[in-house]
Each structure stands twice: as C-alpha cells, then as structure tokens.
C-alpha cells in the first residue's frame, strides 16, 4: 500500500506526510523580534508574540552574531556554519536553511561548514535533548536578518540612497526605484565593514514570504555525498602516518586489568604494538575504562591481534550483576513505598476505598544504542596540542574532556566534528575520543580507535532498566480516582556520582511526575535502585519505560471497564487545561513553563487527529488489532496508532502506523516525517527484541545476531505522519526523540486487541508464541 | 601477491591474504565509502559487488577476490547517477546515511538480477541490510522507483 502510483510525483514524503489544515491561521505568523543582541544569554525576552526558551541556561548559552555564522565570498558563495552535530536528524541542513531563508540567500549558492568544538565562539553545541530547532529557530533567524541588513546597508551606501529603499531578494540587493541591483558577492567586502545591527531593530521576514521554511522541499546538504560514498564519518578520517587501534576493555564495569600477554598478538601480520590504556575507576563520567590496545597498520590486523591477546581481569564490585536477580530486586522495591516525587490528594486512601484497583507491573530491560557507526575517533597529539576528529554529539564537552584528560589548556585542543553514523545519545559521551587522545600521545603518532560492534554492546552507556508499577483505583462508575506510579530504575546520575540510588530531576520529569491525567489522587514515587553498569541517555530516555507503563495502563483500564481505548485515553486526559503538577522544580525539559506548559488541549488534539486520520475504530481482519498511545516529551505532543497482525503461530507484523505530532513551529516537515518513520522502527525494535542482559557482571549479547533490531522485511508496511500546524505564537519543540515513546505501548495495546494477550514485560520475544 | 580489480583499477596486496576485504578497501586502498557495522555479515553496511553479486566485504578475504572484479559505492557510477543513487536522492532516503552505501550496493545488485522486483522480493533481498535510523519505508520506495525508471 505504500507503493507509488505515479513514481514521477514521488518526493518521498509527499505521499505520507500531510500538514493538516486544522487552523487557517498562517504558521509562524508574527513571531516578533525582541531581546538583546546577546552572547551567552537568553535570546528572547517575553514580549508580544515572542517566547522564552531554556537556551540561555545551557552551558555557554546562545551566540547571535552573523560574523560568527555567516560569510559571503566575492563570488557570491555564502558559507553558513552548522554548529550542531549531524546524526541523521537533518540539523546540519535545517539550521543553516533558517539563516539562508532570513538573509534571502539562494540555497543553491550556500555552502554549509561544520563548526569545530568551541562553545565560547558558537554557543552551546550539545546536540541532544531534541533541542536544536527549539533553541535555535529564533537565533538563526536573527543571524540571517542581521546579515541581510548589513548587505542592504552596504548597497544603500554604494548607491547613496536610504537603506529603507533597498531590499535583499534572492541573493541580490535591489533598489526598485532605480532598477539597480548588486549581487551578494559584489557587496561582500562592504557589508563586512558594516556594524552588526542591534537585534531589537531587526525586521524578520513575514512567514508568508518564506521560500524554504515549512516547505520541506530542500534535501539534506549531504545527500549527494551520502549516496556516492563521499560523506565523511568519524570512521572515514585518514591521516598520514595514522595507526589503527582496537582496545580490549574490562568485560565488567569497574573491572581492572591484572595482567596481559601480548606475544601471540604481536605475531599477527600487520600488528605493530600492544600497549596498556589508562582507565579510570567507575563511576567517572565519560573517562575511558582502560584496557589493552593493539596497534596495527589496519583495523583488520588490530582486531585479529586483539583476539590473540591473553588477558586477566579483576572484575571488581559489579562481578555479580545478574539481570534475573536484579529484576526481582526492582520488582520488590516497586511493591513498597518509595521517595514521593509528586503528591496530589491522598492516593493511599483513595486506593483503599476504590471499588476496583487495577495493577500493572511493567518491565523494560537495558537497551544498547547500536548506532550504525560504532564509536570511533582519530586523535593527533603533538606536544601540548591535540587535534581530534570524531563523530561526537558534544564537541564542546569533548574539547573540555580531552584537555582535562591530557592536562593541557582547552585552547590547545581542536575538535573536528565529522558526520555521525547515528548517535541516539551514545555519542554524547566522548570516551572513545579520550582513548584516541591518550594513545596518540603515547605513540607520538595519529591514531584511530575503532570500536567493534561487540565493544559497542559490551562497553556502552546503556539505557536504564526499570520496573514501572502502576495502581489505578476506580470508583463504582468506572472513573479513575486514584493513581500510584512507582518507577524503579538506576539513574544516569550514577555514571557521574557513586552511591546514586534515586532518579535525577530530569528523569523524574520524563513521564513520571509530569503525568498529565486529570485524577484527584496522585502519588508518583521513586524507590531506590543502585546501578551496576554505565547508564546513559538513549533516544527519549526515561520516557520509554514511562510511556510504556502509563499508556499500557490506559489500555488495561479500558480493557477492565469495557471501554474504547481512545475514549478512555481522552477521559483520563480530561478537560483542556494547563497541568501544573505539584512537583518542586518540575524539569520540563529545561524549558520555562510559561512558553512550554503541559497543555492538555494539545495532547487531546493529537489523539483526535490521529484517530481521525488513522481511522481509529476501522474494521480490521481477523488476527489484526489497533492500539493507541499518546505521550508528551521534549515538550512535543505525539500520538500513535499501530495496527498489528498476529498469525496463529504468534508471528507479529505491522501493516500500518499512523502518527500525529504537534512540535509547534517547525522548519522542515520532510525531516520531521523521516524522524517519525525512524522512531516507529526503533520503537518496534525495542518492543520486539530490545534486551541487554547481564550475567556474572558481563553483557550476554554481542552483535546483531543476539541483540536484534528490526529489518526491512518486518518493518511497518506504511507509516503515515500528520503534523499539527502551529498556532501563530507556538514555540518550536522537539522532534528527534518524542516519536519513540508512544510506539511500544500503542503496539502492545494493539496486540491485546488482536489476541487478548496483555504483554507487560519487554521485549515481546517469544511471548506471543505460547 | 594478490591482484584484484577494484572499480576498474588493478590493485595488489602482499600482506595477510586473510585480511577481510572491508579493511583492505577502507584502510589500505583508502576507499572509505564501504562501511563497518558488525564484522559478522549481520548488517550489510559493508556490501560491495563482486563480479555481479552482492557480498559482505567483512567476511570476504582479499584472497577470496583474487583476480575478480570488485565494485564499491565509489565505482558504482562515474557521476553518482546510477538509477539507484538517483532514486535514493529523489526519495530523500538517508537519515544519518551510514548504512546507505551498503543499501545502495545491495539494491543495485538486486536490480541486476531482477529488474522489476515485487514488494516482497524487495523486502527479502534488502533484509540483510540494517538501517538503525529506520529508513526502510523510503528504501523500499526508492528501490521500486529505481526499478520503474527514475
Ligand atoms: S560489516 Fe559486514 S555485514 Fe556488517
Ligand atoms: S541512515 Fe542511519 S543507519 Fe541507515
């Protein structure tokens, strides 16, 4: 059904993406310009039609300076800096496109140049948290408008006319009264001498004049290079005299090397050296685990050499980590009261007095990112200077950490950001770059450290493992009057600080304490859980287990009361309102609640939109079922309907997925669709197969054979994406991550509809075969 | 000394004959378009065409291709305008792009063998190529587009 009737019409997204005309008001209308021309400060002050974001609170804040981001060459080529990391979201295209739009540059004459890691110069570069468009839409527009103004001023001076009489149009400035024109290239030298205009006076384009923004007809800048093998990822960097290294790391987190025998490794053809790599005691943030490196003339030889090493490890304090036993611990903890992180009314009393209590205990194991490009980095350290080439999501942080690890000034470290072959949060941690830096320093030569897939799975920063226990109390009429959610999971904070047993505020704010349902008695609790491996951010983070539990519970309540899932969901969301949970310092993804409130009208709208477009309630064949789920994360609202088919042998297929997203004001609907399509695949992967388990402290999986991900033959036949047009003053919100959380619960609810089987433990594995 | 033709050019290798072709291509010949994703023939990122067949370069040794003709993504078409490459761009397939060289080589091999594959045949032939970003819907559409004329 996703075949193309007229291939000539196909542009990929047109067929499956529609921006729904719910409102006729033009998108982006009247985003005002306010605020100061700022360095490292919030971009916008709250004035008419403007909004404030959390951008200013990020390390090094925002830099709005056209001289930093834009240059125009005499031949007219406009170079725009992309300062965020490209890992597949399209950000290297969309942020420069915003600048080009606003400065009236012709996109075909724009070159994008990747910024190196320098947050003082470029502002915050941490490409995570689905923040890029959210934090940079307005700053990039301001940068483009400032550049345009400088070009216009230069032309006006040249002609001796008031600047108000000239206008930049498609790569030239025109004076329509006299019919004179000057190209951007001809004005470049003069424009560079103009002073940078104050942000307050800048005039932003009227959105009705947009050529690129919101249109989605511009392909990503790397499209041609990607399809011809020229795109350069971290793994593709080659330097003269470069050595190739792979590292044997401790198999248990916190383990240390006792001894090693390099002899057999050194006999492997191509192997040049075997050396120890410095490790840091666990937990130590992103510092290397240490181990033994095999240095060779190519990666193949290094891998073969490593296989031949004889290694003795001391497994350390986590040698007994066992996922079966740990799950029992989490389950037991979830059955007892824990730290209360949100309390409204009296959930204990209401549960006691309830006519019916429905209990769901949900389990979601550790997950590995398995970005298609495993971690890899090249370093060239000479004396007290270091240059790094790496696919990192945090070039600024990497620079910082390399400087600290080598004991050299930050100014002596250059971090070149390559394309990332996937990131998903793994490449927010720069341990692999630090390893390369340490080895290069010792070798006195440039070196590439390549992680194998096995390394990636064995020594990563895993998604947490959690038990989510929800008790819902219903009165006689079937109305939910009490809600107790206990979330037990080791925290990401455990990777930074020993002894961490509670979730950090940013984890509590991901689908636990910010739960939007209109229920009188709510208790959200976080019993203790200690970590036994490195825990890290994984695309959409704690929203995965929380949305799975909360939205599965909605399905369970509907099931117990004989209601339609969607009706039940809307009833629980309740009236259109702004939810203000009784939570001290609600995280809210780092955004002010004024600009980014928890708005149930928007939550309802995506449910209603997906129900309408996804034909909720349609008749499906025998063995098929429909499931629905909605979740707000990264301040976006997303609802998904999944249709499943389960045959009599328990084989699961997904004929159709429909997703509605409200991400506020947006830039590139085509890339939004691709993110949502991808999120459905990642959601299906984690639901069907996703499990990293431990025994004797060691990860039991090793590669794509036992840590499986969804392949094309089992992927949804079609994923339709519907984008809610924003109101005139709706701030942009996240896209990269929020598609993932609602998928698994929608799938599980659909499986129940198809089979009557309620799955509470992920992955599904063989549960449908029984 | 092993001799092999890569993208029309004669190359020789006198190192370890068991060296996987993948690392020969990437590290010794400097052809980095072919990617490493698993090393175990599980993901397809390293797919190249040997004579007329798609093979996984990570489990194929240099000596296995001695005297044969290897085509990598760099050599698929002089201007990058093979119908599969054009279709890939038209459909905006890639996200991160890391798997795409392997996907494109696999698709090109499929179309050599079966110029008009069905929905199921596309899905079967492409099922050895993982895309962690999840571009599958577009991959399928692009293969179909390439087979019907870009
Ligand atoms: S690298 Fe060869 S199939 Fe994965
Ligand atoms: S595009 Fe990223 S793995 Fe396929």
Tab-separated table of C-alpha atoms and ligand atoms in Angstrom, chain A residues 372 703-704, chain B residues 22-23 35-47 55-59 128, ligand 1:
chain	number	residue	atom	x	y	z
A	372	UNK	CA	25.156	2.030	12.761
A	703	UNK	CA	26.286	-8.382	17.964
A	704	UNK	CA	23.203	-8.020	15.745
B	22	UNK	CA	36.488	-4.488	4.077
B	23	UNK	CA	39.672	-3.404	5.842
B	35	UNK	CA	31.345	0.812	5.980
B	36	UNK	CA	31.946	-1.372	9.001
B	37	UNK	CA	28.824	-2.114	11.032
B	38	UNK	CA	29.246	-5.587	12.555
B	39	UNK	CA	32.084	-7.563	11.020
B	40	UNK	CA	29.932	-10.716	11.016
B	41	UNK	CA	27.793	-10.456	7.872
B	42	UNK	CA	24.839	-9.399	10.013
B	43	UNK	CA	24.214	-5.802	8.947
B	44	UNK	CA	25.123	-5.289	5.286
B	45	UNK	CA	26.942	-1.969	5.827
B	46	UNK	CA	29.999	-3.393	4.052
B	47	UNK	CA	28.159	-4.640	0.956
B	55	UNK	CA	28.845	-9.760	-0.994
B	56	UNK	CA	29.701	-8.758	2.543
B	57	UNK	CA	33.229	-7.414	2.492
B	58	UNK	CA	33.664	-8.015	6.218
B	59	UNK	CA	33.703	-11.806	5.846
B	128	UNK	CA	20.287	-8.353	5.284
C	1	LIG	S1	30.029	-5.071	8.462
C	1	LIG	FE1	29.767	-6.617	7.038
C	1	LIG	S2	27.738	-7.203	7.253
C	1	LIG	FE2	28.043	-5.819	8.895
